[in-house]
PDB file of C-alpha atoms and ligand atoms in Angstrom:
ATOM      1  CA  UNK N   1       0.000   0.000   0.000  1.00  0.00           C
ATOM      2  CA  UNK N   2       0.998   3.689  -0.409  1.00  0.00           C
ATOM      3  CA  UNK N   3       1.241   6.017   2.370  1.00  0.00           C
ATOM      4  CA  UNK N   4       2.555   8.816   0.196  1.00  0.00           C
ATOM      5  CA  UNK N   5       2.335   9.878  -3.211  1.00  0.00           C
ATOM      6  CA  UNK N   6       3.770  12.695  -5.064  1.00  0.00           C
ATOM      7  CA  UNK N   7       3.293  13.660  -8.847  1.00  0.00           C
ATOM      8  CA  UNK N   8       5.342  16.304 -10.364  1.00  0.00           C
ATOM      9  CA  UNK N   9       5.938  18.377  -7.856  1.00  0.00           C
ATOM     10  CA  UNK N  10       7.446  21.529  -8.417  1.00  0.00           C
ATOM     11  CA  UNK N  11       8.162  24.584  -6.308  1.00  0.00           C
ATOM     12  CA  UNK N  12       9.508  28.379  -7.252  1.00  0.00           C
ATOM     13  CA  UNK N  13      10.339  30.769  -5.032  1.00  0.00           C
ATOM     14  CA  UNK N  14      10.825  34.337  -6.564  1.00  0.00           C
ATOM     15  CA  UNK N  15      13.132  36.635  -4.979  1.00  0.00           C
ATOM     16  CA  UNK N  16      14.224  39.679  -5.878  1.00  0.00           C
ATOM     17  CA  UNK N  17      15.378  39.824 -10.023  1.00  0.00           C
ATOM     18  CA  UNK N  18      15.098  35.735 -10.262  1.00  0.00           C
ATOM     19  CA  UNK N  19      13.492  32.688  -9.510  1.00  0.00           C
ATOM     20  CA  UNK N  20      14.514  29.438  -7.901  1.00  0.00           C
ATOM     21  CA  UNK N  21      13.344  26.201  -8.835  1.00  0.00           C
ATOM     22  CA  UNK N  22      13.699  24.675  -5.169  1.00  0.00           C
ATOM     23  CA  UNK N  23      12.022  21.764  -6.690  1.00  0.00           C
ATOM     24  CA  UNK N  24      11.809  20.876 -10.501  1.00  0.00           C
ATOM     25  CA  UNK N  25       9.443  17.893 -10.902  1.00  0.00           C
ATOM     26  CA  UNK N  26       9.828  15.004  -8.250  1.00  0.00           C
ATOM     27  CA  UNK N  27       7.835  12.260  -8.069  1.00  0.00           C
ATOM     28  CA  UNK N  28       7.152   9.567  -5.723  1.00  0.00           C
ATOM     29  CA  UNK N  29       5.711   6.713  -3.808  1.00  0.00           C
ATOM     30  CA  UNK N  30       6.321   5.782  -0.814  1.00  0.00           C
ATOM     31  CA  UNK N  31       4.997   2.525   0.769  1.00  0.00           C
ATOM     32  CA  UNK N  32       3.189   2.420   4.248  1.00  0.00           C
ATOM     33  CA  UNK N  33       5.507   1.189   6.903  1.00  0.00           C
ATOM     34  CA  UNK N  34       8.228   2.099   5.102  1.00  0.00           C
ATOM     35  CA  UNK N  35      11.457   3.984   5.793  1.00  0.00           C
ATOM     36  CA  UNK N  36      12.929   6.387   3.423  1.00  0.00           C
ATOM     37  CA  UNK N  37      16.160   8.334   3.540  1.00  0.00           C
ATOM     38  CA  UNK N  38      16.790  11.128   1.391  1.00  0.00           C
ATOM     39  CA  UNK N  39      20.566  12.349   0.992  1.00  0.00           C
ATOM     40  CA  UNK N  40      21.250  15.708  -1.295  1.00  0.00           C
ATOM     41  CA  UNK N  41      24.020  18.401  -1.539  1.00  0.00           C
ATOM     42  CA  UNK N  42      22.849  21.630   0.522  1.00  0.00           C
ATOM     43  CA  UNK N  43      20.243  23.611  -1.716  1.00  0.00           C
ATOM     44  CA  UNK N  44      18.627  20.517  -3.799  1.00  0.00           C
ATOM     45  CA  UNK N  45      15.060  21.349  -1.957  1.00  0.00           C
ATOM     46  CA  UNK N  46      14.977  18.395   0.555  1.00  0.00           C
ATOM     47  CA  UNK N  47      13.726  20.818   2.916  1.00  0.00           C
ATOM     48  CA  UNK N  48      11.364  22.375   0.949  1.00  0.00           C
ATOM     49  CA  UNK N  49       9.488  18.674  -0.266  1.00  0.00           C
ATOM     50  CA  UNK N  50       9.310  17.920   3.587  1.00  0.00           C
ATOM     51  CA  UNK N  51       7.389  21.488   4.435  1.00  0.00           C
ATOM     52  CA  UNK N  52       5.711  20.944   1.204  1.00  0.00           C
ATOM     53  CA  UNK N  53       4.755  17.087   2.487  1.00  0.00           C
ATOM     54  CA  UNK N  54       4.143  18.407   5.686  1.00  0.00           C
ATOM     55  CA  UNK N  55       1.458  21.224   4.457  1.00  0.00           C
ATOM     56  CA  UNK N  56       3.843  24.037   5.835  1.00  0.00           C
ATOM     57  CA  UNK N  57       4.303  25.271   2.352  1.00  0.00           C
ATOM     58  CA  UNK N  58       2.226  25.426  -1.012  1.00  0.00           C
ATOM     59  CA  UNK N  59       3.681  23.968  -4.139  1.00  0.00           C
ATOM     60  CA  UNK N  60       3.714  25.699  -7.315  1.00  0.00           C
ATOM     61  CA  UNK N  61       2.433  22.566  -9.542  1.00  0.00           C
ATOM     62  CA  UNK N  62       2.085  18.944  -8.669  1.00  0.00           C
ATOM     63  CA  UNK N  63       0.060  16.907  -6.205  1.00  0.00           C
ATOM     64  CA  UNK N  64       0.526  15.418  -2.890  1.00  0.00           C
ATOM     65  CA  UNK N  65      -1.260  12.540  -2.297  1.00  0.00           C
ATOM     66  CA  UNK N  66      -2.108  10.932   1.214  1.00  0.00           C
ATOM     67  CA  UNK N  67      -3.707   7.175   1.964  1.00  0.00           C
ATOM     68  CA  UNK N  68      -5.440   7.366   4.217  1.00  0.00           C
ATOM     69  CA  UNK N  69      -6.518  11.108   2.767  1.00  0.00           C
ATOM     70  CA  UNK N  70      -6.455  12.567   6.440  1.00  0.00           C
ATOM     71  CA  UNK N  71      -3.144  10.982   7.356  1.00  0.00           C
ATOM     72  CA  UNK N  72      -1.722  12.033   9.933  1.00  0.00           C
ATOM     73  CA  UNK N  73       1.446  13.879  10.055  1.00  0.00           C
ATOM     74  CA  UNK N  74       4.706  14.772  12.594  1.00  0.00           C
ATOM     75  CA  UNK N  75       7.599  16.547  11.017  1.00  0.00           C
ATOM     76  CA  UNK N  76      10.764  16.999  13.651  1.00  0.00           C
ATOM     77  CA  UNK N  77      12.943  19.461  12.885  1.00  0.00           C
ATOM     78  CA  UNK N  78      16.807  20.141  12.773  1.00  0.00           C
ATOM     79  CA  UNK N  79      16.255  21.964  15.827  1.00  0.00           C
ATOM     80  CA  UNK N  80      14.205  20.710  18.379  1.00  0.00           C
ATOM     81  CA  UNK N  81      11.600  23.679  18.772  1.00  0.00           C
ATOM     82  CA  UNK N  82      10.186  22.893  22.020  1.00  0.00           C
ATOM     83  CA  UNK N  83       7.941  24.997  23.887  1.00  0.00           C
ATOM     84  CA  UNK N  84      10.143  26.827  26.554  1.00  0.00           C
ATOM     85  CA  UNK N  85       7.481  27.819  28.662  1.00  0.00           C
ATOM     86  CA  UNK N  86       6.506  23.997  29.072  1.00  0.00           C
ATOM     87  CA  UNK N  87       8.479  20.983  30.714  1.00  0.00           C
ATOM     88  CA  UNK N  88       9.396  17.970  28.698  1.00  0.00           C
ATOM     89  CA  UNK N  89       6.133  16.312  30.139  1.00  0.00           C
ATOM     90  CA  UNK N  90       3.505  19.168  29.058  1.00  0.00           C
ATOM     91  CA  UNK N  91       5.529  19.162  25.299  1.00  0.00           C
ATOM     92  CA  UNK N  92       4.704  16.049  24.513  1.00  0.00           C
ATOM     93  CA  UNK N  93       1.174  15.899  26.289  1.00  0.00           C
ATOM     94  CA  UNK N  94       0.439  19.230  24.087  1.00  0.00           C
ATOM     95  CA  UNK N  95      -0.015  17.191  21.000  1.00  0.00           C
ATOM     96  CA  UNK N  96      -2.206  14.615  22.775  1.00  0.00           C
ATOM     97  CA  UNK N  97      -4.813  17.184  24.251  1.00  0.00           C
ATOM     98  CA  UNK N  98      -7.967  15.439  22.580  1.00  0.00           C
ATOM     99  CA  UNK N  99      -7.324  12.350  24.427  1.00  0.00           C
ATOM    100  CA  UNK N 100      -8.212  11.129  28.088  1.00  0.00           C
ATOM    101  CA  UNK N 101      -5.624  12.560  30.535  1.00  0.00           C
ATOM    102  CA  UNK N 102      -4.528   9.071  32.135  1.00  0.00           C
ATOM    103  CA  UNK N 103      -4.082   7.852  28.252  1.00  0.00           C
ATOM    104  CA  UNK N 104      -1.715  11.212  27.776  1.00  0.00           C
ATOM    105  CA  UNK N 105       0.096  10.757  30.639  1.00  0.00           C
ATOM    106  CA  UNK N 106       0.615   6.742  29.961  1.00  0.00           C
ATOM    107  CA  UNK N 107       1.889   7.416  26.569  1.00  0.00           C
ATOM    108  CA  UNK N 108       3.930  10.023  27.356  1.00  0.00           C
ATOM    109  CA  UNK N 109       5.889   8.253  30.334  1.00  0.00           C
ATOM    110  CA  UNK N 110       6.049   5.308  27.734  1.00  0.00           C
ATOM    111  CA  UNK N 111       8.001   7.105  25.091  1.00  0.00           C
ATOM    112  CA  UNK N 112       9.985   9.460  27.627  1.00  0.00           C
ATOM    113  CA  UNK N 113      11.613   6.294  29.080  1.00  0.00           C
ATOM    114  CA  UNK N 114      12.075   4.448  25.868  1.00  0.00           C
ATOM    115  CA  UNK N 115      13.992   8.055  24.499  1.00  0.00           C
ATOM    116  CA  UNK N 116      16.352   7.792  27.994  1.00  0.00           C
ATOM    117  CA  UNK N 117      14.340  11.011  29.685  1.00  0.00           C
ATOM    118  CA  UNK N 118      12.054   9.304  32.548  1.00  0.00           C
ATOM    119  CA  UNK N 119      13.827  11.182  34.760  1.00  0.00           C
ATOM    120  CA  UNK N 120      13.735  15.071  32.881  1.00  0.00           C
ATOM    121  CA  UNK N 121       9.422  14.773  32.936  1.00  0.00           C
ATOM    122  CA  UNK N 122       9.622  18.020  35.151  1.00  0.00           C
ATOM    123  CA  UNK N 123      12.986  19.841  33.384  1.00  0.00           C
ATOM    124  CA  UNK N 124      12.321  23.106  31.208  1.00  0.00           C
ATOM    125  CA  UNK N 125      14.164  22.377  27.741  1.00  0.00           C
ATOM    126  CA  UNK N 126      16.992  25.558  28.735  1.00  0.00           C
ATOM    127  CA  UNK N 127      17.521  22.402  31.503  1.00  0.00           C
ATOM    128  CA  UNK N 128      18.329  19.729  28.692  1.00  0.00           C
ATOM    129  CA  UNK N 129      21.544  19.111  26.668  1.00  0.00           C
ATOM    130  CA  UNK N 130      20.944  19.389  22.699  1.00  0.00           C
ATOM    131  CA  UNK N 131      20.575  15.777  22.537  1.00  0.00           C
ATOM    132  CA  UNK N 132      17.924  15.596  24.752  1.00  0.00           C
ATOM    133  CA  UNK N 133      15.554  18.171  23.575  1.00  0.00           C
ATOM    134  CA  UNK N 134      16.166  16.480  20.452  1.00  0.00           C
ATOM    135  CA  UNK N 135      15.040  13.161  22.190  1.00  0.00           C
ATOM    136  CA  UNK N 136      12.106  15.282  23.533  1.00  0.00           C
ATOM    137  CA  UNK N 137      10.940  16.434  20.082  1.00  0.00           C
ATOM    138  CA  UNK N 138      11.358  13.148  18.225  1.00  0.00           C
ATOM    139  CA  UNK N 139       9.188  11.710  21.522  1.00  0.00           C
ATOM    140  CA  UNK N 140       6.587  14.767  20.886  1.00  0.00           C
ATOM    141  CA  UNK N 141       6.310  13.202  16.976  1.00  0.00           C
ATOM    142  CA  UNK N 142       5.786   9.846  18.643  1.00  0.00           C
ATOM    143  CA  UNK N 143       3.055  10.997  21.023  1.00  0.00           C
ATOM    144  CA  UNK N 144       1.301  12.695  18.061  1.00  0.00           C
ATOM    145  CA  UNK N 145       0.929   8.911  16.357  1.00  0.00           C
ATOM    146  CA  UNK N 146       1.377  10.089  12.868  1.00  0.00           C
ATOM    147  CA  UNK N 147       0.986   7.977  10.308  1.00  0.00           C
ATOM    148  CA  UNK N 148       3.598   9.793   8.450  1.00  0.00           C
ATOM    149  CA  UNK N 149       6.852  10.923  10.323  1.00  0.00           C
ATOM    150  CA  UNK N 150       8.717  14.027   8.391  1.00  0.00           C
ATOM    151  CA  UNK N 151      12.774  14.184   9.882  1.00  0.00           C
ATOM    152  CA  UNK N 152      14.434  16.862   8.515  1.00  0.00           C
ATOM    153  CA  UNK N 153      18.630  16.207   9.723  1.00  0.00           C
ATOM    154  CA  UNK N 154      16.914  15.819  12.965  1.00  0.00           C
ATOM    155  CA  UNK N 155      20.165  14.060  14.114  1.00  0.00           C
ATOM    156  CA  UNK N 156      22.624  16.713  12.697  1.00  0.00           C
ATOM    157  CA  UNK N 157      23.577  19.161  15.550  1.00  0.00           C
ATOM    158  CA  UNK N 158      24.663  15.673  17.832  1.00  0.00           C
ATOM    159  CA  UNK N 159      28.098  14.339  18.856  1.00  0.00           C
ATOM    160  CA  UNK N 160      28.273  10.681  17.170  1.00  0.00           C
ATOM    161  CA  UNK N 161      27.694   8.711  20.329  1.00  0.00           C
ATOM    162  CA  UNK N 162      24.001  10.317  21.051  1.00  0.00           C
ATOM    163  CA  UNK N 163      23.286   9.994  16.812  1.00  0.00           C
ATOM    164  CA  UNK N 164      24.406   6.283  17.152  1.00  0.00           C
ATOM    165  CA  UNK N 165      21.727   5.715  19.700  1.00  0.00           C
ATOM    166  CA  UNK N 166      19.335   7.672  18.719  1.00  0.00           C
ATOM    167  CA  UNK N 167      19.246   5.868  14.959  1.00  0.00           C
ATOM    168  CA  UNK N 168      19.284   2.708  17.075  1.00  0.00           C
ATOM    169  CA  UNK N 169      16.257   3.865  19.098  1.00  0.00           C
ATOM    170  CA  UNK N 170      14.695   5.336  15.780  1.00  0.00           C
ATOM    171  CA  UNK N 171      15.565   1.289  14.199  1.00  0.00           C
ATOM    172  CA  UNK N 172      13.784   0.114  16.906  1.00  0.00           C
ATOM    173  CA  UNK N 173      10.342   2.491  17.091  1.00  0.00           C
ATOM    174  CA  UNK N 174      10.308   1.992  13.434  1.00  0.00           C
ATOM    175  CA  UNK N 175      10.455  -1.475  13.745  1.00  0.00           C
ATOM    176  CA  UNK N 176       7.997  -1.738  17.068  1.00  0.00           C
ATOM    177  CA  UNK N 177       5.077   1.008  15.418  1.00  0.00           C
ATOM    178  CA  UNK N 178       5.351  -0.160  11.636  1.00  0.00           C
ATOM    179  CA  UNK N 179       5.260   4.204  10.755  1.00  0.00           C
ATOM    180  CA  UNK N 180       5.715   5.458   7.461  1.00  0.00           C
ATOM    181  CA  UNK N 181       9.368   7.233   7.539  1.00  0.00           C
ATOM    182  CA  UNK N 182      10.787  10.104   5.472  1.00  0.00           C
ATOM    183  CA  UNK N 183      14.570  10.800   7.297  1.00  0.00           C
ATOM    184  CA  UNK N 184      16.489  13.535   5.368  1.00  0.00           C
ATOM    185  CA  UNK N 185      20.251  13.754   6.076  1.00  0.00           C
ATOM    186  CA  UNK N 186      23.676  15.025   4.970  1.00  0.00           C
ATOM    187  CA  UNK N 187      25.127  11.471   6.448  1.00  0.00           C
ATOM    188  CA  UNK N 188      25.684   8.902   3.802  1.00  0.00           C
ATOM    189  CA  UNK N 189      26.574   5.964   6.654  1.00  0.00           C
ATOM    190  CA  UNK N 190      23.052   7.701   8.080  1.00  0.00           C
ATOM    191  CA  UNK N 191      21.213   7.118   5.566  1.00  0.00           C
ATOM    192  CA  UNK N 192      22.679   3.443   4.651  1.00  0.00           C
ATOM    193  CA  UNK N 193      21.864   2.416   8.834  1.00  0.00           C
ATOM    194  CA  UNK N 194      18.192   4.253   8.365  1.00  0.00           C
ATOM    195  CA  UNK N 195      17.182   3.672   5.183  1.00  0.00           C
ATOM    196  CA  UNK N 196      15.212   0.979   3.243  1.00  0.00           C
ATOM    197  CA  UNK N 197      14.943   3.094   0.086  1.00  0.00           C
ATOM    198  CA  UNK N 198      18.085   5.941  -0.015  1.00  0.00           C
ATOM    199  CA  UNK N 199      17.244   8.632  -2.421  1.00  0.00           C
ATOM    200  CA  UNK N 200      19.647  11.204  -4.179  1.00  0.00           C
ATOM    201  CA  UNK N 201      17.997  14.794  -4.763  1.00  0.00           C
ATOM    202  CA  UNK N 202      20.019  17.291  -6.770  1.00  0.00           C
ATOM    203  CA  UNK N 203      19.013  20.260  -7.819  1.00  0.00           C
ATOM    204  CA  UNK N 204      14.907  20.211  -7.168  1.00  0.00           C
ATOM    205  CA  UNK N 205      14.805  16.292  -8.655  1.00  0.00           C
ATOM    206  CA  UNK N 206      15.480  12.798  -7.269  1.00  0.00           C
ATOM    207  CA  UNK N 207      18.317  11.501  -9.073  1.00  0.00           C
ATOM    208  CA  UNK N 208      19.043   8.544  -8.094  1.00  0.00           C
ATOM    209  CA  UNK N 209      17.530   5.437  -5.546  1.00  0.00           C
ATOM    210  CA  UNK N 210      19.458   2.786  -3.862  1.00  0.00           C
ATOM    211  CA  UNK N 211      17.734   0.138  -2.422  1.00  0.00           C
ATOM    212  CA  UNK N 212      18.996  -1.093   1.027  1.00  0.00           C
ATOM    213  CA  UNK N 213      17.851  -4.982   1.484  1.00  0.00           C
ATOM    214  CA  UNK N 214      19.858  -5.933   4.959  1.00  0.00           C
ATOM    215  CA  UNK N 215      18.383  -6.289   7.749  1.00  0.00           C
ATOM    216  CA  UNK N 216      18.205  -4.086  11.130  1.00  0.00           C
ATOM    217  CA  UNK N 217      19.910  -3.279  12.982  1.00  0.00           C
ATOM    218  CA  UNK N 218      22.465  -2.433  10.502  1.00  0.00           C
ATOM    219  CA  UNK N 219      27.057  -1.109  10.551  1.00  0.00           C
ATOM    220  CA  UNK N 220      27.262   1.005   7.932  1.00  0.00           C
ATOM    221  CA  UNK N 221      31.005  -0.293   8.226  1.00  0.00           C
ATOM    222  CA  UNK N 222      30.119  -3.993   7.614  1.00  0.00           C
ATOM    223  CA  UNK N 223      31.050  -5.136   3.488  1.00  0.00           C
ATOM    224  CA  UNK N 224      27.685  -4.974   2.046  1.00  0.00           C
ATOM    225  CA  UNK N 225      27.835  -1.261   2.550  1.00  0.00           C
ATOM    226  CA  UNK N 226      30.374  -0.635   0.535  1.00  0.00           C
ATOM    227  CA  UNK N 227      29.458  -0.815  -2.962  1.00  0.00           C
ATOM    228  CA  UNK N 228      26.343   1.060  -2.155  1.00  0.00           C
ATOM    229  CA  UNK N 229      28.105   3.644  -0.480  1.00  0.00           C
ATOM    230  CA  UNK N 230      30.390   3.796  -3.371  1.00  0.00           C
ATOM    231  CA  UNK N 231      27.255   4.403  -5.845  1.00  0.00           C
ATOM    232  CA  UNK N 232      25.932   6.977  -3.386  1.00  0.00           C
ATOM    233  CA  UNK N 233      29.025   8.945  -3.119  1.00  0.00           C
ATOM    234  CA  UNK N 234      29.167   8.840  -7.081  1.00  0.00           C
ATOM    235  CA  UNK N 235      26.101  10.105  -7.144  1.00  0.00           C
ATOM    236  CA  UNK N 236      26.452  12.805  -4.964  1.00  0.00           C
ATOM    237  CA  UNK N 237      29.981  13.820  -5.968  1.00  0.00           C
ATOM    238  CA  UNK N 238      28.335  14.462  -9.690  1.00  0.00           C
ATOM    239  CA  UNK N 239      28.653  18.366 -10.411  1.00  0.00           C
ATOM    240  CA  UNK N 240      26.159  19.885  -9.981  1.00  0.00           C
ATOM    241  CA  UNK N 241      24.075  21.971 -12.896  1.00  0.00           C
ATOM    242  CA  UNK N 242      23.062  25.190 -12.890  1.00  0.00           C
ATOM    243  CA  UNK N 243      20.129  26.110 -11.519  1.00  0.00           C
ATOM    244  CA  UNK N 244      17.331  28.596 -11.575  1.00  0.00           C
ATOM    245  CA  UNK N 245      14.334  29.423 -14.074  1.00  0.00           C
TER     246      UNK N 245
HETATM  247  N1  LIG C   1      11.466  30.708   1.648  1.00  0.00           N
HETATM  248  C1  LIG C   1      12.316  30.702   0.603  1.00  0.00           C
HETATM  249  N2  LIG C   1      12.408  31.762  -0.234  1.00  0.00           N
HETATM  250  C2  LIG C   1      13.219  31.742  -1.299  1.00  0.00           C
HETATM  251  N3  LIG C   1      14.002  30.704  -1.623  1.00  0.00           N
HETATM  252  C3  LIG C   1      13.970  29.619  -0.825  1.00  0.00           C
HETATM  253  C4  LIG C   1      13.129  29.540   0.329  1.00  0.00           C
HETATM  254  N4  LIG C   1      13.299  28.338   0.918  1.00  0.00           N
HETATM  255  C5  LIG C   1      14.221  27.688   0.165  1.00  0.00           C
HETATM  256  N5  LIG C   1      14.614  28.448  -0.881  1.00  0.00           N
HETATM  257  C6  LIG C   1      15.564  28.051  -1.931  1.00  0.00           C
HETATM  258  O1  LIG C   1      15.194  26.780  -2.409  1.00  0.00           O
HETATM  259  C7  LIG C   1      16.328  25.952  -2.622  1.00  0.00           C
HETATM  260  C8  LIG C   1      16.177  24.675  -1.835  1.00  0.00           C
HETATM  261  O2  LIG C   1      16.242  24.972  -0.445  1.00  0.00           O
HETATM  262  P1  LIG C   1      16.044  23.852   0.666  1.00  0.00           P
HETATM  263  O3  LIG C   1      16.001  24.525   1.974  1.00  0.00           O
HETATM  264  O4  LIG C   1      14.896  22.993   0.294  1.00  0.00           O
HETATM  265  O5  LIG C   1      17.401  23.010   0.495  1.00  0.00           O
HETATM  266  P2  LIG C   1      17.966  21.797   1.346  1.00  0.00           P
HETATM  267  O6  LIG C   1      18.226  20.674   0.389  1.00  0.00           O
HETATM  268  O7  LIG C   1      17.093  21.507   2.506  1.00  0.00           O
HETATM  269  O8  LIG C   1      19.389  22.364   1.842  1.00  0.00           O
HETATM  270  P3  LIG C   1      20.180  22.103   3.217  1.00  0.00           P
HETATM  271  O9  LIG C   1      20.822  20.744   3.052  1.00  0.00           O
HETATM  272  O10 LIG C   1      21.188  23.186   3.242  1.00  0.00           O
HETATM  273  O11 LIG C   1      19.221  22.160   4.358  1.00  0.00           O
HETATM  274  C9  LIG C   1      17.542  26.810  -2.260  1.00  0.00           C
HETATM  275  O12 LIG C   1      18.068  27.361  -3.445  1.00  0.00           O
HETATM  276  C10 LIG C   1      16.960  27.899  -1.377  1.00  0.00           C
HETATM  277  O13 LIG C   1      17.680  29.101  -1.540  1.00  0.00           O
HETATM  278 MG1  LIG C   2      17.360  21.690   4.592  1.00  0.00          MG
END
């Protein structure tokens, strides 16, 4: 089944004396339950088909295509944009407020002490390291129950250690809630570990797909990886053209 489809999708942004073709024509389908990494050279538009995805922006021609229609969608950012004003607890109940309060409070103890932060229910995110308010936001996308999950480099701004675990834990909640996954990263070994499906954007297009058929949990150091990491850096590595409208 399809979770996600998109059909010539194509975003411009005008700014002053030219236009920008952020994304020239990409389409897609991604399969329910599926995990998707998307790997691109700074400026390709992976950003802009998440927000797109995610409803945050309009695109200029194309469709997006949900099933379910109403699916329900969590995007988690680079940055962890928690509430400040709020503790780690009330983030994460925030998203749950149509739901009985012993059923928020269940789920959210459930996913703070799978994500390591059982005991930080009461901290203020200034109180939390980067790692953990990243924790806390990719906890918050849990406690929404998406359908879809939207991860934009969400694991860039970490130190190795906390982005090994956390891809483990993300391995395993995949695994454990069967979501639909779109992961976008500047990590090649990131996106070899995450990914089912790795896809290459340049400039506003997907250029190339790998498939990834091993097994989790996955070392991006182990042999299989490295013809497809060859293939991805060859891809990546390509020059880019010139682009603009
Ligand atoms: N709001 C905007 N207004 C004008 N141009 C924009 C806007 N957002 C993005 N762009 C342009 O669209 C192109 C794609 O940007 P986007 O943020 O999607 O790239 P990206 O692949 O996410 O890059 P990075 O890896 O650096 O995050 C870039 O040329 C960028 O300048
Ligand atoms: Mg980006």
């Amino acid at each position: 089944m399809t979770a996600l489809a998109l059909k010539g999708l194509y975003k411009e942004y005008r700014l002053p004396g030219r236009q920008v073709a952020a994304l020239a024509g990409v389409d897609l389908a991604v399969a329910a339950g599926s995990l998707v990494t998307i790997v691109g050279r700074s400026g390709c538009g992976k950003t802009t088909l998440l927000r797109i995805i995610g409803g945050l922006e309009k695109q200029s021609a194309g469709e997006v295509a949900f099933d379910p229609p109403g699916a329900r969608i969590a995007m988690v950012f680079q940055e962890p944009r928690l509430m400040p004003w709020l503790t780690v607890e009330q983030n994460l109940a925030l998203v749950m407020r149509d739901q009985p309060p012993d059923e928020i409070k269940r789920t959210v103890g459930r996913y703070l002490d799978m994500l390591g932060l059982g005991g930080f229910k009461a901290a203020y995110p200034s109180q939390l390291s980067g790692g953990m308010a990243q924790r806390a936001a990719l906890g918050r996308a849990l406690c929404y129950n998406a359908d879809i999950i939207l991860m934009d480099e969400p694991l860039g701004a970490l130190d190795a250690f906390t982005r090994r675990n956390l891809q483990e834990e993300l391995v395993a909640i995949f695994l454990k809630h069967n979501k639909t996954i779109l992961f976008v990263t500047h990590d090649i070994d990131e996106a070899l570990i995450l990914g089912q499906r790795v896809l290459v954007m340049a400039d506003g297009r997907i250029t190339a797909e790998v498939a990834v058929p091993f097994p989790y949990p996955r070392d991006a150091a182990g042999e299989p990886f490295y013809k497809l990491r060859a293939g991805l850096l060859a891809s990546l590595t390509s020059p880019p053209a010139q682009r603009g409208v």
